[in-house]
């Protein structure tokens, strides 16, 4: 019976983080619409570009964490174009603004679909090709740009598209955030924050990832018990 209870608690946890992700992402997309209005008028506004980038970066990382891999892959392509703009390697014009607006609409459409059905799949290939046209020959690869940020950990400078993965370095870079996490009261720790923290604790090997997942299962079981007793 204990094993069955743990499985049920794990399922409840998965549903919880997925619902939280969808709610928070839709709120973020609503907020970023105002930034897009400014972006249309002034594509060279670096602060606005930064805000739109953070949205795409957060959706990518959180979607991958929740298991919405196709959504995360699409958000990553959008993020890659925004990285080029931030780094001054692409001068945004009206066509760039248009493709990013359409990409933002696609994100919203996809997340709205997932709100009704977690298994929903939206065909984003055409939209990804439109984004890739402005990205150029660079490959928007998730293997070389890991989803190590989840919005709750704002790493403003992502790993460059051509850089190798170094999760340990990323974790060290976020040590200040992890320190504050460790001193946060239990009842103030969100489910996504907990999962993000544990993912940063894993090393880049398969064994490390598996160990991290096992640790997560144990932590979730303990967290559920603590909350039920409190």
GROMACS .gro file of C-alpha atoms in nm:
model
  230
    1UNK     CA    1   0.000   0.000   0.000
    2UNK     CA    2   0.284   0.238   0.076
    3UNK     CA    3   0.422   0.196  -0.276
    4UNK     CA    4   0.079   0.264  -0.426
    5UNK     CA    5   0.044   0.579  -0.213
    6UNK     CA    6   0.384   0.707  -0.330
    7UNK     CA    7   0.288   0.648  -0.695
    8UNK     CA    8  -0.038   0.834  -0.640
    9UNK     CA    9   0.147   1.121  -0.474
   10UNK     CA   10   0.392   1.135  -0.765
   11UNK     CA   11   0.102   1.151  -1.010
   12UNK     CA   12  -0.056   1.431  -0.809
   13UNK     CA   13   0.275   1.616  -0.809
   14UNK     CA   14   0.308   1.587  -1.187
   15UNK     CA   15  -0.044   1.721  -1.235
   16UNK     CA   16   0.029   2.002  -0.991
   17UNK     CA   17   0.340   2.126  -1.168
   18UNK     CA   18   0.175   2.100  -1.509
   19UNK     CA   19  -0.126   2.302  -1.398
   20UNK     CA   20   0.103   2.557  -1.232
   21UNK     CA   21   0.316   2.583  -1.545
   22UNK     CA   22   0.015   2.645  -1.768
   23UNK     CA   23  -0.137   2.905  -1.536
   24UNK     CA   24   0.189   3.093  -1.485
   25UNK     CA   25   0.286   3.078  -1.853
   26UNK     CA   26  -0.047   3.220  -1.968
   27UNK     CA   27  -0.013   3.501  -1.715
   28UNK     CA   28   0.338   3.572  -1.839
   29UNK     CA   29   0.225   3.572  -2.203
   30UNK     CA   30  -0.050   3.821  -2.121
   31UNK     CA   31   0.202   4.046  -1.951
   32UNK     CA   32   0.454   4.026  -2.234
   33UNK     CA   33   0.194   4.141  -2.490
   34UNK     CA   34   0.254   4.498  -2.370
   35UNK     CA   35   0.625   4.449  -2.431
   36UNK     CA   36   0.550   4.337  -2.786
   37UNK     CA   37   0.352   4.658  -2.845
   38UNK     CA   38   0.661   4.856  -2.749
   39UNK     CA   39   0.879   4.623  -2.957
   40UNK     CA   40   0.665   4.694  -3.265
   41UNK     CA   41   0.722   5.067  -3.224
   42UNK     CA   42   1.089   5.038  -3.132
   43UNK     CA   43   1.256   4.706  -3.226
   44UNK     CA   44   1.589   4.841  -3.105
   45UNK     CA   45   1.473   4.873  -2.744
   46UNK     CA   46   1.713   4.637  -2.569
   47UNK     CA   47   1.519   4.629  -2.241
   48UNK     CA   48   1.205   4.511  -2.419
   49UNK     CA   49   1.403   4.248  -2.609
   50UNK     CA   50   1.541   4.127  -2.275
   51UNK     CA   51   1.191   4.090  -2.131
   52UNK     CA   52   1.062   3.897  -2.432
   53UNK     CA   53   1.373   3.678  -2.421
   54UNK     CA   54   1.319   3.597  -2.053
   55UNK     CA   55   0.964   3.491  -2.131
   56UNK     CA   56   1.075   3.251  -2.406
   57UNK     CA   57   1.364   3.127  -2.190
   58UNK     CA   58   1.135   3.061  -1.894
   59UNK     CA   59   0.869   2.885  -2.101
   60UNK     CA   60   1.137   2.667  -2.258
   61UNK     CA   61   1.293   2.559  -1.930
   62UNK     CA   62   0.966   2.507  -1.744
   63UNK     CA   63   0.804   2.322  -2.035
   64UNK     CA   64   1.097   2.081  -2.056
   65UNK     CA   65   1.083   2.030  -1.679
   66UNK     CA   66   0.711   1.947  -1.694
   67UNK     CA   67   0.755   1.703  -1.982
   68UNK     CA   68   0.608   1.924  -2.255
   69UNK     CA   69   0.908   1.858  -2.477
   70UNK     CA   70   0.765   1.974  -2.811
   71UNK     CA   71   0.655   2.303  -2.659
   72UNK     CA   72   1.000   2.345  -2.502
   73UNK     CA   73   1.169   2.278  -2.835
   74UNK     CA   74   0.956   2.541  -3.008
   75UNK     CA   75   1.020   2.799  -2.736
   76UNK     CA   76   1.391   2.728  -2.771
   77UNK     CA   77   1.389   2.816  -3.141
   78UNK     CA   78   1.213   3.143  -3.058
   79UNK     CA   79   1.468   3.203  -2.782
   80UNK     CA   80   1.758   3.144  -3.023
   81UNK     CA   81   1.643   3.428  -3.249
   82UNK     CA   82   1.606   3.657  -2.948
   83UNK     CA   83   1.961   3.568  -2.839
   84UNK     CA   84   2.090   3.680  -3.180
   85UNK     CA   85   1.905   4.010  -3.141
   86UNK     CA   86   2.033   4.061  -2.785
   87UNK     CA   87   2.391   3.996  -2.893
   88UNK     CA   88   2.366   4.238  -3.185
   89UNK     CA   89   2.405   3.964  -3.446
   90UNK     CA   90   2.067   4.038  -3.600
   91UNK     CA   91   1.915   4.382  -3.652
   92UNK     CA   92   1.539   4.344  -3.602
   93UNK     CA   93   1.313   4.490  -3.870
   94UNK     CA   94   0.939   4.478  -3.932
   95UNK     CA   95   0.963   4.123  -4.064
   96UNK     CA   96   1.149   4.007  -3.753
   97UNK     CA   97   0.889   4.171  -3.532
   98UNK     CA   98   0.613   3.999  -3.729
   99UNK     CA   99   0.766   3.652  -3.699
  100UNK     CA  100   0.819   3.694  -3.324
  101UNK     CA  101   0.461   3.813  -3.279
  102UNK     CA  102   0.336   3.506  -3.464
  103UNK     CA  103   0.566   3.285  -3.258
  104UNK     CA  104   0.423   3.436  -2.941
  105UNK     CA  105   0.070   3.364  -3.065
  106UNK     CA  106   0.178   3.006  -3.136
  107UNK     CA  107   0.311   2.969  -2.781
  108UNK     CA  108  -0.021   3.087  -2.642
  109UNK     CA  109  -0.219   2.859  -2.873
  110UNK     CA  110  -0.005   2.560  -2.773
  111UNK     CA  111  -0.036   2.627  -2.401
  112UNK     CA  112  -0.412   2.678  -2.432
  113UNK     CA  113  -0.431   2.337  -2.600
  114UNK     CA  114  -0.229   2.180  -2.319
  115UNK     CA  115  -0.462   2.330  -2.062
  116UNK     CA  116  -0.741   2.117  -2.209
  117UNK     CA  117  -0.529   1.811  -2.285
  118UNK     CA  118  -0.178   1.748  -2.151
  119UNK     CA  119  -0.111   1.517  -2.446
  120UNK     CA  120  -0.209   1.774  -2.711
  121UNK     CA  121   0.040   1.836  -2.992
  122UNK     CA  122   0.044   2.145  -3.211
  123UNK     CA  123   0.223   2.132  -3.546
  124UNK     CA  124   0.480   2.411  -3.515
  125UNK     CA  125   0.709   2.306  -3.801
  126UNK     CA  126   0.608   2.588  -4.036
  127UNK     CA  127   0.649   2.848  -3.761
  128UNK     CA  128   0.988   2.704  -3.664
  129UNK     CA  129   1.101   2.729  -4.027
  130UNK     CA  130   0.998   3.095  -4.034
  131UNK     CA  131   1.202   3.160  -3.720
  132UNK     CA  132   1.495   2.959  -3.855
  133UNK     CA  133   1.503   3.182  -4.164
  134UNK     CA  134   1.605   3.475  -3.945
  135UNK     CA  135   1.832   3.265  -3.724
  136UNK     CA  136   2.034   3.158  -4.027
  137UNK     CA  137   2.274   2.862  -4.040
  138UNK     CA  138   2.296   2.829  -3.662
  139UNK     CA  139   2.132   2.516  -3.524
  140UNK     CA  140   1.888   2.578  -3.242
  141UNK     CA  141   1.990   2.265  -3.055
  142UNK     CA  142   1.858   2.187  -2.710
  143UNK     CA  143   2.166   1.969  -2.659
  144UNK     CA  144   2.391   2.275  -2.667
  145UNK     CA  145   2.155   2.511  -2.486
  146UNK     CA  146   2.024   2.323  -2.182
  147UNK     CA  147   1.707   2.427  -2.006
  148UNK     CA  148   1.868   2.504  -1.673
  149UNK     CA  149   1.661   2.812  -1.595
  150UNK     CA  150   1.298   2.796  -1.492
  151UNK     CA  151   1.201   3.156  -1.446
  152UNK     CA  152   1.244   3.116  -1.072
  153UNK     CA  153   1.621   3.115  -1.134
  154UNK     CA  154   1.676   3.412  -1.364
  155UNK     CA  155   2.008   3.342  -1.532
  156UNK     CA  156   2.005   3.646  -1.759
  157UNK     CA  157   2.293   3.517  -1.968
  158UNK     CA  158   2.210   3.181  -2.130
  159UNK     CA  159   2.466   2.931  -2.249
  160UNK     CA  160   2.568   3.030  -2.601
  161UNK     CA  161   2.433   2.815  -2.884
  162UNK     CA  162   2.781   2.694  -2.972
  163UNK     CA  163   2.896   2.622  -2.617
  164UNK     CA  164   2.918   2.271  -2.467
  165UNK     CA  165   2.689   2.180  -2.182
  166UNK     CA  166   2.833   2.237  -1.835
  167UNK     CA  167   2.563   2.181  -1.578
  168UNK     CA  168   2.806   2.190  -1.286
  169UNK     CA  169   2.928   2.535  -1.389
  170UNK     CA  170   2.571   2.652  -1.427
  171UNK     CA  171   2.488   2.527  -1.080
  172UNK     CA  172   2.792   2.704  -0.937
  173UNK     CA  173   2.686   3.024  -1.118
  174UNK     CA  174   2.347   2.997  -0.945
  175UNK     CA  175   2.494   2.923  -0.601
  176UNK     CA  176   2.353   3.242  -0.454
  177UNK     CA  177   2.005   3.144  -0.563
  178UNK     CA  178   2.047   2.792  -0.429
  179UNK     CA  179   2.166   2.930  -0.097
  180UNK     CA  180   1.851   3.139  -0.064
  181UNK     CA  181   1.645   2.835  -0.161
  182UNK     CA  182   1.798   2.627   0.117
  183UNK     CA  183   1.694   2.886   0.377
  184UNK     CA  184   1.339   2.927   0.245
  185UNK     CA  185   1.060   2.801   0.477
  186UNK     CA  186   0.913   2.472   0.358
  187UNK     CA  187   0.564   2.612   0.304
  188UNK     CA  188   0.701   2.885   0.073
  189UNK     CA  189   0.881   2.649  -0.164
  190UNK     CA  190   0.685   2.600  -0.485
  191UNK     CA  191   0.677   2.262  -0.656
  192UNK     CA  192   0.853   2.395  -0.965
  193UNK     CA  193   1.124   2.559  -0.755
  194UNK     CA  194   1.193   2.230  -0.578
  195UNK     CA  195   1.219   2.041  -0.904
  196UNK     CA  196   1.440   2.311  -1.056
  197UNK     CA  197   1.674   2.300  -0.756
  198UNK     CA  198   1.709   1.924  -0.775
  199UNK     CA  199   1.781   1.938  -1.148
  200UNK     CA  200   2.065   2.181  -1.082
  201UNK     CA  201   2.207   1.935  -0.831
  202UNK     CA  202   2.252   1.661  -1.090
  203UNK     CA  203   2.569   1.615  -1.291
  204UNK     CA  204   2.564   1.582  -1.670
  205UNK     CA  205   2.599   1.203  -1.675
  206UNK     CA  206   2.308   0.966  -1.718
  207UNK     CA  207   2.380   0.822  -1.374
  208UNK     CA  208   2.368   1.170  -1.227
  209UNK     CA  209   2.034   1.243  -1.385
  210UNK     CA  210   1.892   0.912  -1.263
  211UNK     CA  211   2.022   0.982  -0.913
  212UNK     CA  212   1.862   1.325  -0.924
  213UNK     CA  213   1.526   1.179  -1.026
  214UNK     CA  214   1.547   0.925  -0.743
  215UNK     CA  215   1.627   1.203  -0.499
  216UNK     CA  216   1.330   1.397  -0.631
  217UNK     CA  217   1.095   1.104  -0.572
  218UNK     CA  218   1.214   1.069  -0.213
  219UNK     CA  219   1.195   1.442  -0.150
  220UNK     CA  220   0.843   1.463  -0.286
  221UNK     CA  221   0.726   1.176  -0.067
  222UNK     CA  222   0.875   1.347   0.239
  223UNK     CA  223   0.734   1.685   0.140
  224UNK     CA  224   0.386   1.539   0.100
  225UNK     CA  225   0.404   1.372   0.442
  226UNK     CA  226   0.525   1.692   0.610
  227UNK     CA  227   0.248   1.898   0.455
  228UNK     CA  228  -0.016   1.644   0.554
  229UNK     CA  229   0.101   1.646   0.915
  230UNK     CA  230   0.124   2.026   0.939
   0.00000   0.00000   0.00000
